[in-house]
Coordinates of C-alpha atoms in Angstrom, one line a residue:
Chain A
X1 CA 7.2 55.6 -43.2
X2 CA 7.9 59.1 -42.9
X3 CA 10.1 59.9 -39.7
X4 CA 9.5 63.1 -38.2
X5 CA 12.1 65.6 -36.9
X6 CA 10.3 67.0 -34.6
X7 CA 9.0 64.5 -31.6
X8 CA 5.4 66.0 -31.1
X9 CA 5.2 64.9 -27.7
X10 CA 8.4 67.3 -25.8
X11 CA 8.4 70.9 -25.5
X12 CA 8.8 73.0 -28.7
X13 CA 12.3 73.5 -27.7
X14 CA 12.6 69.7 -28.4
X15 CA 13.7 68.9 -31.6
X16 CA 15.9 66.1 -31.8
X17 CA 17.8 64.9 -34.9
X18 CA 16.4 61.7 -35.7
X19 CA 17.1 60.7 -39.6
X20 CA 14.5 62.2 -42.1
X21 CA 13.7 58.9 -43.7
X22 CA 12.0 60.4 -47.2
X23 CA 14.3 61.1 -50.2
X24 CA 14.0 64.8 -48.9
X25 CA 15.8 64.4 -45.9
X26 CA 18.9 64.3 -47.6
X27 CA 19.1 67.3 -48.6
X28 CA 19.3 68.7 -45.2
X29 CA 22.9 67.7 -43.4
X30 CA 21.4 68.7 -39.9
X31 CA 18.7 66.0 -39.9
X32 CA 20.8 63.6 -40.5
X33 CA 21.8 61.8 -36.6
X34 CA 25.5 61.7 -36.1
X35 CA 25.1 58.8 -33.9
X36 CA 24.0 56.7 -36.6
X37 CA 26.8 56.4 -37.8
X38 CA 30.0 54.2 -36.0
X39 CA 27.3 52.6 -33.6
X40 CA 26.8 49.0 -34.2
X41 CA 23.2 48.7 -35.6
X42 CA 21.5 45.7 -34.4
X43 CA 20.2 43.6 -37.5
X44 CA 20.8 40.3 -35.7
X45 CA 17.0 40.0 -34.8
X46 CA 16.0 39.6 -38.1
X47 CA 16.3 37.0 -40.2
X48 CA 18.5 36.4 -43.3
X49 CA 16.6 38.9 -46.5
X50 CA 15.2 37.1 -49.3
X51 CA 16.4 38.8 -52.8
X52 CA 12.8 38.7 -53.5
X53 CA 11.8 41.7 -51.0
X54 CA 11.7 45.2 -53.0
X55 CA 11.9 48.4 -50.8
X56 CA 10.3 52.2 -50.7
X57 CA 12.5 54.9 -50.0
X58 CA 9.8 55.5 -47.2
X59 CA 12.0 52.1 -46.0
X60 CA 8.9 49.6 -46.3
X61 CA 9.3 46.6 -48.1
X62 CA 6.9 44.1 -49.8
X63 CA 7.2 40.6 -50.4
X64 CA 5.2 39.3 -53.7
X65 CA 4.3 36.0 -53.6
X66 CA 0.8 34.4 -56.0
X67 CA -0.4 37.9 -56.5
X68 CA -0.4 39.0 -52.8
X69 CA 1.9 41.4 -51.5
X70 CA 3.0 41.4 -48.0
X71 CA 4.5 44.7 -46.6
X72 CA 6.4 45.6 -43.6
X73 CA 9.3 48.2 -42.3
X74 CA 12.7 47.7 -42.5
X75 CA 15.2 46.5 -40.4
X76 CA 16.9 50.6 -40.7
X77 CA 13.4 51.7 -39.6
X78 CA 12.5 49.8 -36.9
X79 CA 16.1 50.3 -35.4
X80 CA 15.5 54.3 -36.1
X81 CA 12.0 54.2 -34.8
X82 CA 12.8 52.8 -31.5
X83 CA 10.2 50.3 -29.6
X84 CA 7.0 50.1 -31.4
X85 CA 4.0 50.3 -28.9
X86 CA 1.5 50.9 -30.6
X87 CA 0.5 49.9 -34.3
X88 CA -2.3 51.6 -36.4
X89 CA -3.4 49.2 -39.6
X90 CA -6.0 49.6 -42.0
X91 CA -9.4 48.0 -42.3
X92 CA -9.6 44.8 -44.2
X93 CA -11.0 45.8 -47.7
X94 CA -9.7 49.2 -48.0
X95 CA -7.8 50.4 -51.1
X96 CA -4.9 52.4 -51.4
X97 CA -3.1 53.9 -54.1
X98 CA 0.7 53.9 -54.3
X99 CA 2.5 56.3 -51.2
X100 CA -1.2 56.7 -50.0
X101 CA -0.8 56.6 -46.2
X102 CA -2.1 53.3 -44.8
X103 CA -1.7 53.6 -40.7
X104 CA 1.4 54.6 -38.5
X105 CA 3.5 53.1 -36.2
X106 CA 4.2 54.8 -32.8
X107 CA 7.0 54.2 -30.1
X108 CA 6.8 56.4 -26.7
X109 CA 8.6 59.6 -28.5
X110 CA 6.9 59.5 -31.6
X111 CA 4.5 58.5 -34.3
X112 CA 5.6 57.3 -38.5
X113 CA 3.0 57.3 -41.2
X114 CA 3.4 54.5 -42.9
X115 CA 3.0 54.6 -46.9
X116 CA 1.8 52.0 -49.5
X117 CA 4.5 51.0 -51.6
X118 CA 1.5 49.9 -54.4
X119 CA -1.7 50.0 -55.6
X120 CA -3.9 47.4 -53.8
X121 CA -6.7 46.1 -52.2
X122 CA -6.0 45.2 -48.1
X123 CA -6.6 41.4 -48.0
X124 CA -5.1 41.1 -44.4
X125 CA -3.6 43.0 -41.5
X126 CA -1.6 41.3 -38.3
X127 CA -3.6 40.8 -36.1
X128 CA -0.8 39.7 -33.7
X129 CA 0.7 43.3 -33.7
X130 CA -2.4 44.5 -31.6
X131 CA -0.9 42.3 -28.3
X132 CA 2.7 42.6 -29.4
X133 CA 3.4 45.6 -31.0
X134 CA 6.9 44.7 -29.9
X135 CA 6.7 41.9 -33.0
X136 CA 7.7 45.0 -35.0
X137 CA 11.5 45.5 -34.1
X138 CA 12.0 42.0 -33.5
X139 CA 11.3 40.4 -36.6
X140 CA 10.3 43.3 -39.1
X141 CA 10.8 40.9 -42.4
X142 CA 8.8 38.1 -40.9
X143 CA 6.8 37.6 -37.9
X144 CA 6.2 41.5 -37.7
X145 CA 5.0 42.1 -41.2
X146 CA 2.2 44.5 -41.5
X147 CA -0.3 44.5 -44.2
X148 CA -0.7 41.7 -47.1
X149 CA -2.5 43.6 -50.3
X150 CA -3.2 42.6 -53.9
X151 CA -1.5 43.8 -56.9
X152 CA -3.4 46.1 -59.1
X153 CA -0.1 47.2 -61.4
X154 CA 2.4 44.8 -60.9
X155 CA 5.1 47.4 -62.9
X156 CA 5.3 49.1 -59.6
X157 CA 6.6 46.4 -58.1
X158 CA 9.5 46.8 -60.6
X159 CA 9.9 50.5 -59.9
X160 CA 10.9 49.7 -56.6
X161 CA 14.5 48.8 -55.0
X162 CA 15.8 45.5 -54.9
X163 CA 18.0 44.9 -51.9
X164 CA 21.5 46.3 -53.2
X165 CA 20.3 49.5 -54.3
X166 CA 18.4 49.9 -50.8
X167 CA 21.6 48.7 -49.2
X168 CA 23.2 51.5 -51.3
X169 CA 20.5 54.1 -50.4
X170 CA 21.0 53.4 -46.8
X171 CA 24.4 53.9 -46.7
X172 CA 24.0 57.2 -48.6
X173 CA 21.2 58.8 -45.9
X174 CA 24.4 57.9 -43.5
X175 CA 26.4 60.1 -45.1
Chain B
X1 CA 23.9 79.4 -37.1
X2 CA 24.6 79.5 -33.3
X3 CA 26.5 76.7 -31.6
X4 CA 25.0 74.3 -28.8
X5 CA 25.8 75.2 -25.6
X6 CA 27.7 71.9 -23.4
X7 CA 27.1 70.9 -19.6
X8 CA 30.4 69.5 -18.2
X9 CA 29.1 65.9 -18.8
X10 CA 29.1 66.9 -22.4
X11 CA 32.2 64.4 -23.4
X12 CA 31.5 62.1 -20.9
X13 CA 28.0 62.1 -22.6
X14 CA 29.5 61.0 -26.3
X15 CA 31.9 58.5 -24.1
X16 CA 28.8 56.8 -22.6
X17 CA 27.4 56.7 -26.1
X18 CA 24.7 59.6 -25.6
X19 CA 22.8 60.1 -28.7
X20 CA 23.0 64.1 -28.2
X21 CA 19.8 66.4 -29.5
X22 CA 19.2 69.8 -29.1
X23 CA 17.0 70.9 -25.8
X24 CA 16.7 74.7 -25.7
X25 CA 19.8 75.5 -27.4
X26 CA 21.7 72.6 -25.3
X27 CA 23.5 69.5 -26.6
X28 CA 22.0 66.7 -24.2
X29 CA 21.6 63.3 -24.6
X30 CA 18.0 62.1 -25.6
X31 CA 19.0 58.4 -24.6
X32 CA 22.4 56.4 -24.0
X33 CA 22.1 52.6 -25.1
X34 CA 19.5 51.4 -23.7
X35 CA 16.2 51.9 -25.4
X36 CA 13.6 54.6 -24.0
X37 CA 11.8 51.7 -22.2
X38 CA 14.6 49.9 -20.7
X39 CA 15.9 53.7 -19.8
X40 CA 11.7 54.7 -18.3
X41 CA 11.5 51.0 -16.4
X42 CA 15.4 51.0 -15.5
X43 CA 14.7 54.4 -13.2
X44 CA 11.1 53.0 -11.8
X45 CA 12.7 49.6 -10.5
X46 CA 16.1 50.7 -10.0
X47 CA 18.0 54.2 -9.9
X48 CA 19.0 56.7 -13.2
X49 CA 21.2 59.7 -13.7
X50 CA 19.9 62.6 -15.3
X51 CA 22.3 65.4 -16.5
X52 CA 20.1 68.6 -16.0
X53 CA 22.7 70.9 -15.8
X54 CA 21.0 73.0 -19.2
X55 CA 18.8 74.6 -16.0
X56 CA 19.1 77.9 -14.8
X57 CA 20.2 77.9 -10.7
X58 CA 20.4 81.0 -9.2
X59 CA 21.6 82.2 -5.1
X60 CA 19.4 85.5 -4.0
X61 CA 21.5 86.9 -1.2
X62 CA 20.6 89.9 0.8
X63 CA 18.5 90.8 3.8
X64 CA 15.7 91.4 1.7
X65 CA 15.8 88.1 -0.4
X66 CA 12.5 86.7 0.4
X67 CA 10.5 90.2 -0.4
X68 CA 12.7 90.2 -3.1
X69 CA 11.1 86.3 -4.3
X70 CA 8.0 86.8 -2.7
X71 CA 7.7 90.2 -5.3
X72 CA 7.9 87.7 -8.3
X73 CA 6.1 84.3 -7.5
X74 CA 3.5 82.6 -5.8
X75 CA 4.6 81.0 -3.2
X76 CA 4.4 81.6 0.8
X77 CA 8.5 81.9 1.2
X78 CA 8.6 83.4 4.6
X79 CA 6.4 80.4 5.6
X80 CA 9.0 78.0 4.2
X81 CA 11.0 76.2 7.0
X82 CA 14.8 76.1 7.1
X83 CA 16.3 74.1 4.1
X84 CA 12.8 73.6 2.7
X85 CA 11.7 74.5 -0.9
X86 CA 9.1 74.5 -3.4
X87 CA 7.4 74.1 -6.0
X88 CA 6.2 77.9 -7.8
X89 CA 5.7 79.6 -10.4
X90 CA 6.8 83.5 -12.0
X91 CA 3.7 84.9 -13.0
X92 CA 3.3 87.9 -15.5
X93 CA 0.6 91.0 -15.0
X94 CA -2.0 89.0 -17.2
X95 CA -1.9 86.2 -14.3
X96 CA 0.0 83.9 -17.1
X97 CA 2.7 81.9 -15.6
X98 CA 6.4 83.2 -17.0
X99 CA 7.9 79.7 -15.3
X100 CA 8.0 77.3 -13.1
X101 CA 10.5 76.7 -10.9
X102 CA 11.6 75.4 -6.9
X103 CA 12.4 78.1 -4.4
X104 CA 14.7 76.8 -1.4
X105 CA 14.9 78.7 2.0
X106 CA 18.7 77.4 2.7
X107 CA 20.0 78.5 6.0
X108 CA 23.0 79.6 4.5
X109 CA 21.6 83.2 4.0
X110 CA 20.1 82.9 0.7
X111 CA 17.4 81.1 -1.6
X112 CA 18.5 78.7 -4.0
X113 CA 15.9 79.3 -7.2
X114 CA 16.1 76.4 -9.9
X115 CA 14.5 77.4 -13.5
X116 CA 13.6 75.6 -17.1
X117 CA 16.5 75.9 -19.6
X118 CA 14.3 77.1 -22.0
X119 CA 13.6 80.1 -19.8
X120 CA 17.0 80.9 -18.4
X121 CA 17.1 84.5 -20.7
X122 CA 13.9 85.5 -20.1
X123 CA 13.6 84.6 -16.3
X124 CA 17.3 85.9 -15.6
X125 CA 16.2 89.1 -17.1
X126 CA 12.8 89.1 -15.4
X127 CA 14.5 88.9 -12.0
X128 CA 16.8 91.6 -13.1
X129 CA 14.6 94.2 -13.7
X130 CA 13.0 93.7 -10.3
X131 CA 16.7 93.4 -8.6
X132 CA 17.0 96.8 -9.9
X133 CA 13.8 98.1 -8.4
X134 CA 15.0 97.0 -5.2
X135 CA 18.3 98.2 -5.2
X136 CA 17.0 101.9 -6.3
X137 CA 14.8 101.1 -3.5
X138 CA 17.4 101.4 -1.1
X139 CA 16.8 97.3 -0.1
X140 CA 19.3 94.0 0.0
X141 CA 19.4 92.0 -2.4
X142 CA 21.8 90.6 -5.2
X143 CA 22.0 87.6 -8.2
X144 CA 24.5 85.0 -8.5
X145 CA 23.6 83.3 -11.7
X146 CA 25.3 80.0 -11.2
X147 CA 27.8 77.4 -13.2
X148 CA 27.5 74.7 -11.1
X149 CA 26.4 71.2 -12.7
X150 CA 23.0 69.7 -11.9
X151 CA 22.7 66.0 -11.4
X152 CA 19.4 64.0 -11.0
X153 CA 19.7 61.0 -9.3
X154 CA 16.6 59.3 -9.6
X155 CA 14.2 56.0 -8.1
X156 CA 14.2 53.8 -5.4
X157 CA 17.9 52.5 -5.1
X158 CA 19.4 56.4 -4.7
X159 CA 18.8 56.1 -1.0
X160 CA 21.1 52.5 -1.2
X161 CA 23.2 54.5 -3.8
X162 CA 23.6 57.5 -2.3
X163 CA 24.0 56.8 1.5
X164 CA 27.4 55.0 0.9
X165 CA 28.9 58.2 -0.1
X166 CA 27.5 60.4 2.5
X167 CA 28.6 60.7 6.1
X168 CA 25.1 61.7 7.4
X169 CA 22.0 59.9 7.2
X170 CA 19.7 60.0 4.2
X171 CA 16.7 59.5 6.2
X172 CA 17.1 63.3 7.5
X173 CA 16.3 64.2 4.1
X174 CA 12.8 64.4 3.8
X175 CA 11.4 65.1 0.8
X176 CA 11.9 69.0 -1.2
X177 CA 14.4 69.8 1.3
X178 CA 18.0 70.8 0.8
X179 CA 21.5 70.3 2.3
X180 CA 24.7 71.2 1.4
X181 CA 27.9 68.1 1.8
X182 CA 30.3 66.4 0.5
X183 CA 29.3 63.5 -2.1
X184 CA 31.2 60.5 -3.1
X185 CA 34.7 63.0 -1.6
X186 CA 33.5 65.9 -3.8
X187 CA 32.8 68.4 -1.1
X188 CA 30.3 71.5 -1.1
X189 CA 27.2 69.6 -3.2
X190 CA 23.8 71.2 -2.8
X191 CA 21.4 67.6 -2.1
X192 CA 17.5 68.8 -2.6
X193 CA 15.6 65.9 -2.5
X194 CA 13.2 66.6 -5.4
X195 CA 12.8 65.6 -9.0
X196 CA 10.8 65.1 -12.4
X197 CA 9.8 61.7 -11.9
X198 CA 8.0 60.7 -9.4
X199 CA 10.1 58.5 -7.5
X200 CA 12.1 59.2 -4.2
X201 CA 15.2 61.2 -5.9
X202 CA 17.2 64.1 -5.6
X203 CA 19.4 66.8 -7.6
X204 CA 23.0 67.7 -6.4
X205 CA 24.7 70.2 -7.2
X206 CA 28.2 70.3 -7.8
X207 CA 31.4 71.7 -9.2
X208 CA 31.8 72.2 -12.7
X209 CA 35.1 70.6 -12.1
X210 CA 34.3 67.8 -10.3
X211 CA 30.6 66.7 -12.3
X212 CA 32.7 63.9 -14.0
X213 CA 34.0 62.5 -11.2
X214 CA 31.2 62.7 -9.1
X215 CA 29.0 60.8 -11.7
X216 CA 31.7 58.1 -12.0
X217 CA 31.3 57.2 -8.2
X218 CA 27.6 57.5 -8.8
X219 CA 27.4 55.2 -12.4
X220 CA 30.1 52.8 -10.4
X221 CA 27.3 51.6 -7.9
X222 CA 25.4 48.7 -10.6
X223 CA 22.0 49.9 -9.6
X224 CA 22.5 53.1 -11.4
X225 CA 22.2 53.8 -15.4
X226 CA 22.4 56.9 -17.4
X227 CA 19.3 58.3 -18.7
X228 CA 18.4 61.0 -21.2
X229 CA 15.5 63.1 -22.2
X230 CA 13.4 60.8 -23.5
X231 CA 13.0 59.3 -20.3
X232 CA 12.7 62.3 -18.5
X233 CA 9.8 63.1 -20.3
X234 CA 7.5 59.7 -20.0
X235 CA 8.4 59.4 -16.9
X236 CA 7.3 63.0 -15.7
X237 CA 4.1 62.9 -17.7
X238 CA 3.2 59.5 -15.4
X239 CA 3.9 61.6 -12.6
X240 CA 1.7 64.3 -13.9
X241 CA 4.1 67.1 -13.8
X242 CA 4.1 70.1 -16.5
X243 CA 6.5 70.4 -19.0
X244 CA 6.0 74.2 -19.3
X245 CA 6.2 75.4 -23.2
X246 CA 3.8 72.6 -23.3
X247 CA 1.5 72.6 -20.7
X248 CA 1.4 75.7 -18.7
X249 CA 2.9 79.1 -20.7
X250 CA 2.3 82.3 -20.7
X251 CA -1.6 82.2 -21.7
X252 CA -2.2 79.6 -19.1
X253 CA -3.1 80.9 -15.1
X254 CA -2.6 78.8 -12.5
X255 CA -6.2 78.3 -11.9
X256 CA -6.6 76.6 -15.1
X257 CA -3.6 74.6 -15.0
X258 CA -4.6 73.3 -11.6
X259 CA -2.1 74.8 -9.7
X260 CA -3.6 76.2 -7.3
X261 CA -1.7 74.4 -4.3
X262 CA 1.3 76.3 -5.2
X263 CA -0.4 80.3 -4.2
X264 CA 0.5 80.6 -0.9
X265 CA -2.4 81.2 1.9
X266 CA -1.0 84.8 2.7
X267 CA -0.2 85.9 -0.5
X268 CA -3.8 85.3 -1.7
X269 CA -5.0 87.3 1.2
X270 CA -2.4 89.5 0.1
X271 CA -2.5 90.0 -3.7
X272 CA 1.3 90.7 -3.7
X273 CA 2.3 89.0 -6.8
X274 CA 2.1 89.8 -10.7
X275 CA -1.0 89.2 -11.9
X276 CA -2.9 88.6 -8.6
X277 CA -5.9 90.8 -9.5
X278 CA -7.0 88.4 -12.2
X279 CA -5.5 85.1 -10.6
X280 CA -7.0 85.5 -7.1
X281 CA -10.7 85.7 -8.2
X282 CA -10.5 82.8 -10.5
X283 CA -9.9 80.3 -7.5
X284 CA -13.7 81.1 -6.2
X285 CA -15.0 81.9 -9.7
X286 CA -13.7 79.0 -11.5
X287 CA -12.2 79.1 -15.1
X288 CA -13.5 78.5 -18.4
X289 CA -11.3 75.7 -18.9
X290 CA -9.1 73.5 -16.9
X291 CA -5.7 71.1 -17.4
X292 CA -6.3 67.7 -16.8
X293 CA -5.2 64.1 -17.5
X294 CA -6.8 61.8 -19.6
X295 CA -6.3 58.1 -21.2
X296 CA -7.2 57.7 -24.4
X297 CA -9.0 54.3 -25.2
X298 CA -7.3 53.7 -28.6
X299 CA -3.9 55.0 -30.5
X300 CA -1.6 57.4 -28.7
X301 CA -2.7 61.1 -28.5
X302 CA 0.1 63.8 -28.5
X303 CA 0.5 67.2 -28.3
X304 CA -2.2 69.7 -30.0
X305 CA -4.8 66.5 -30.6
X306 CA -7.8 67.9 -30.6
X307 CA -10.3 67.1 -27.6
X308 CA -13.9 66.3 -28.4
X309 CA -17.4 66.4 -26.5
X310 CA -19.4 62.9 -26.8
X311 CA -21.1 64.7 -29.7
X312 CA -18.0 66.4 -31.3
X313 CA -17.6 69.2 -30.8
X314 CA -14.1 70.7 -29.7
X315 CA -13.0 71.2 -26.4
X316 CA -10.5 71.9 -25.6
X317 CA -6.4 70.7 -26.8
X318 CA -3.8 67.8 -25.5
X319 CA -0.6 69.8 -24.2
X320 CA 1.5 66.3 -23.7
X321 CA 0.9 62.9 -24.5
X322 CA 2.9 59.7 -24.7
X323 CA 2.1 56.0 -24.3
X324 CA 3.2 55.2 -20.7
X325 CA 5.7 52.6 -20.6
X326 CA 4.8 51.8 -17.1
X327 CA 0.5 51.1 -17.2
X328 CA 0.8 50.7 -21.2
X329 CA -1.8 52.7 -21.8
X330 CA -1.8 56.6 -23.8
X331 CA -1.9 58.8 -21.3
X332 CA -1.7 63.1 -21.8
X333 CA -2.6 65.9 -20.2
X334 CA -4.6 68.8 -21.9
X335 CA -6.8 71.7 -21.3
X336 CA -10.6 71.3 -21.5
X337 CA -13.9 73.1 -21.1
X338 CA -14.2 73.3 -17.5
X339 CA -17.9 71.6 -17.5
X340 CA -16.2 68.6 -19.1
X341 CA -12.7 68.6 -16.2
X342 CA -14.3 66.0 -13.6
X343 CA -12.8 62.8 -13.3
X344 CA -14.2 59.9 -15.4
X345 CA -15.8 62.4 -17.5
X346 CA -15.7 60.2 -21.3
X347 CA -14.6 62.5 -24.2
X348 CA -12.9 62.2 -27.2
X349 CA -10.0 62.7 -28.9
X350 CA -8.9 63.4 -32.7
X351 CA -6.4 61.2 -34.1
X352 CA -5.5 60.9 -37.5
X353 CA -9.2 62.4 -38.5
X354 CA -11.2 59.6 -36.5
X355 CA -12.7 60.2 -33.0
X356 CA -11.8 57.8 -30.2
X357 CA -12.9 57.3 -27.0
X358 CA -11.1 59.0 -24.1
X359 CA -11.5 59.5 -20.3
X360 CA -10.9 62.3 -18.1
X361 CA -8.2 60.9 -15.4
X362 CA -6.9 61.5 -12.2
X363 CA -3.2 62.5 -11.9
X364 CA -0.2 61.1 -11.2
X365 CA -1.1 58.4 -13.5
X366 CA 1.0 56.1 -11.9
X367 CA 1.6 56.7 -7.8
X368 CA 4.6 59.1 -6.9
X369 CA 6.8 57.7 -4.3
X370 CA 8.3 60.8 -2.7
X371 CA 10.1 60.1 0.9
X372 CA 8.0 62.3 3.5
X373 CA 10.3 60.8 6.0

């Protein structure tokens, strides 16, 4: 998901440093929020990470399992994001290429794109998100998941990060 | 690369755990710990504190003060009564509005004028050039450009909050009208009961020195939290009040941001103020377009969606939009073609390249609970 600096719902004079989740938000120091760091980020919600789940730098993740993929957002995204109220998913059926942008997730301040981490076919969406949007932040790797797709080039899968190097590519956007 | 500019509440701020953004060239806090909902509901149900300090107050003094006002805003001021203020607006000579702002007829021989943040150089200059004028003119008036801080107290607990450090009784203090005493032992606060929320509040001013301590006796009371700018803005879009850069500018006239109420009776008899010449006429001729609310019927619409006719065609732009934690629904406000500004009128909006179904609302969104006494 691609978290914007700007909050497009306040006055132009509005722009808050909220953390520039893409890979090109490092290179700009003033994006990065100072109160990020030394606060105690609350990852007790969510439950223990399987080793299996392989992240985007976009901070999704995806969970393969018989050739289906399940996707969601982080546990650093939903906690940078805020309360989700509002989730916009694909249809059923609709293919996406890898980083295409699938649907978006919006709390009250602001709305993230969120971006396929593979190529695939939508076989599902969560249906459960449209009455509890909420599902999001409180259990991003399970109950909140987003999509489930199929696997059309299963090397992308190994492109992606395993769970120490997105540990480590969290703690370097802190930085 | 300029620095931020700090209220006095700034380290108290970062002591409360403020998460601190920049607001027009100010470090203020955009939320403490709470989240933005527990922060909107929290000053609904309960009571918040608002640091507002970033605004611009200003005391006109002099004998000739309210011409002086009256020469750059809307507003009937002579009208006002004692210790009563306003709501109005700075206009320019094209009938745009410069700012908006509260006027207060103190009886302490002069007005007390609060501004947006985001305006303070251009407004402080604005009134400037005309204090000029008037002086060459031979009349009375004179500036003070204050450094006092700016507290918003906020929701239906202030009155239980605030009464147990006051001597006099609340209830005299109707709503948009001001006093002047001494808070919590801090003496000399200005007490308007106004605000950007929509709930029964006020905004004190006080010392520079003494803002810390003040809030301390205020946060002490268990009904009261700290809020930031992320609140303030949800919760004044459900009240369906302007955030001006967004919703009303310099392009916009008060006609067609529905703020009419706030031209005086005289003064449109009158003309007297900048840009009456083209404002005037447009409250019997209408506009081409007009601000209104609306709710949209599927994902959140936010500032410059595009509004569509039933058939698609554009007209007319959102100016503010958030979901509102309160009806949880996505509510904004925009500016339409006027032929499409009646209430319950369906339109669309633009999101994300698909059209959705919208409907022109009725403002507040949710009701205001201001105390009339």
């Amino acid at each position: 998901m691609a978290m914007r600096a700007t909050l497009r719902c306040l006055s132009a004079n509005f722009s808050p440093r909220l953390p520039l989740l893409s890979s090109a938000g490092r290179d700009n120091r003033a994006a990065r929020l100072r109160w990020v760091s030394g606060t105690r980020r609350t990852f007790s919600s969510c439950s223990v990470l399987s080793t299996a789940l392989k992240f985007t730098e976009k901070h999704e993740w995806v969970q393969v399992e018989g050739g289906i993929g399940t996707v969601g957002i982080s546990s650093y995204a939903q906690d940078a994001l805020g309360d989700v109220v509002y989730c916009g998913l694909p249809e059923v059926g609709q293919r996406l290429e890898q980083m295409d942008e699938f649907g978006a997730l919006e709390s009250v301040k602001a709305a993230s794109e969120l971006y396929s981490p593979l190529t695939g076919e939508v076989t599902a969406i969560n249906t459960q998100l449209a009455e509890n949007p909420g599902l999001v932040n409180k259990d991003c790797y399970a109950e909140g998941w987003l999509i489930k797709m199929t696997i059309e080039k299963p090397e992308e899968v190994d492109g992606l990060m395993d769970q120490a190097a997105y540990d480590k590519f969290i703690k370097s956007l802190e930085e | 690369i300029v620095a931020l500019k700090k209220t006095p509440l700034f380290d108290f701020h970062k002591a409360h755990d403020g998460k601190m953004v920049n607001f027009a060239g100010w470090s203020l806090p955009v939320q403490y710990k709470d989240s933005h909902i527990v922060s909107h509901m929290h000053t609904r149900e309960h009571c918040s504190i608002f640091d507002v300090s970033h605004m611009l107050q200003t005391k006109v003094h002099g004998k000739d003060r309210v011409k002086f006002m009256e020469s750059l805003v809307v507003a009937d001021i002579a009208e006002l009564k004692s210790n009563q203020g306003t709501l109005s607006l700075f206009t320019n000579e094209k009938g745009g509005i410069i700012d908006d702002l509260i006027v207060t007829k103190t009886d302490q021989g002069y007005l007390y004028v609060v501004s947006n943040a985001g305006c303070a150089e251009k407004d402080s200059v604005h009134m400037k050039v005309r204090l000029a004028e008037f002086k060459a003119a031979g009349l009375d008036v004179d500036l003070e450009f204050l450094d006092e801080a700016l507290l918003a107290v906020q929701g239906p607990s202030m009155f239980r909050v605030l009464q147990e450090g006051l001597k006099d009784n609340l209830n005299k203090l109707t709503f948009m009208t001001s006093t002047v005493a001494t808070v919590f032992g801090v003496p000399d606060c200005r007490i308007t009961r106004c605000g950007y929320t929509g709930e029964d509040g006020v905004e004190i001013s006080v010392s520079r020195l003494r803002a810390v301590e003040l809030i301390e006796k205020l946060l002490a009371n268990s009904e009261v939290k700290l809020a930031g700018l992320a609140a303030r803005d949800s919760l004044r879009l459900e009240a369906g009040l302007c955030l001006y850069g967004n919703d009303i500018d310099e392009t916009t006239t008060p006609v067609e941001a529905t703020l009419v109420w706030t031209i005086g009776k005289r003064r449109r008899k009158d003309k007297d103020f900048p840009g009456a010449e083209i404002i005037v006429p447009q409250i019997k001729a209408k506009t081409f377009r007009k601000r209104v609310g609306l709710v949209s019927t599927g994902p959140p619409v936010r500032q410059h969606t595009p509004i569509l006719s039933p058939d698609g065609k554009v007209i007319g732009e959102v100016t503010s939009g958030c979901p509102s934690p309160c009806l949880k629904k996505n509510v904004a406000m925009g500016y339409v073609d006027s032929e499409f500004a009646k209430n319950g009128t369906e339109i669309q909006v633009e999101v994300r390249k698909k059209a959705v179904g919208a409907v022109v609302s009725r403002m507040p969104f949710v009701p205001t609970n201001y105390y009339m006494g």
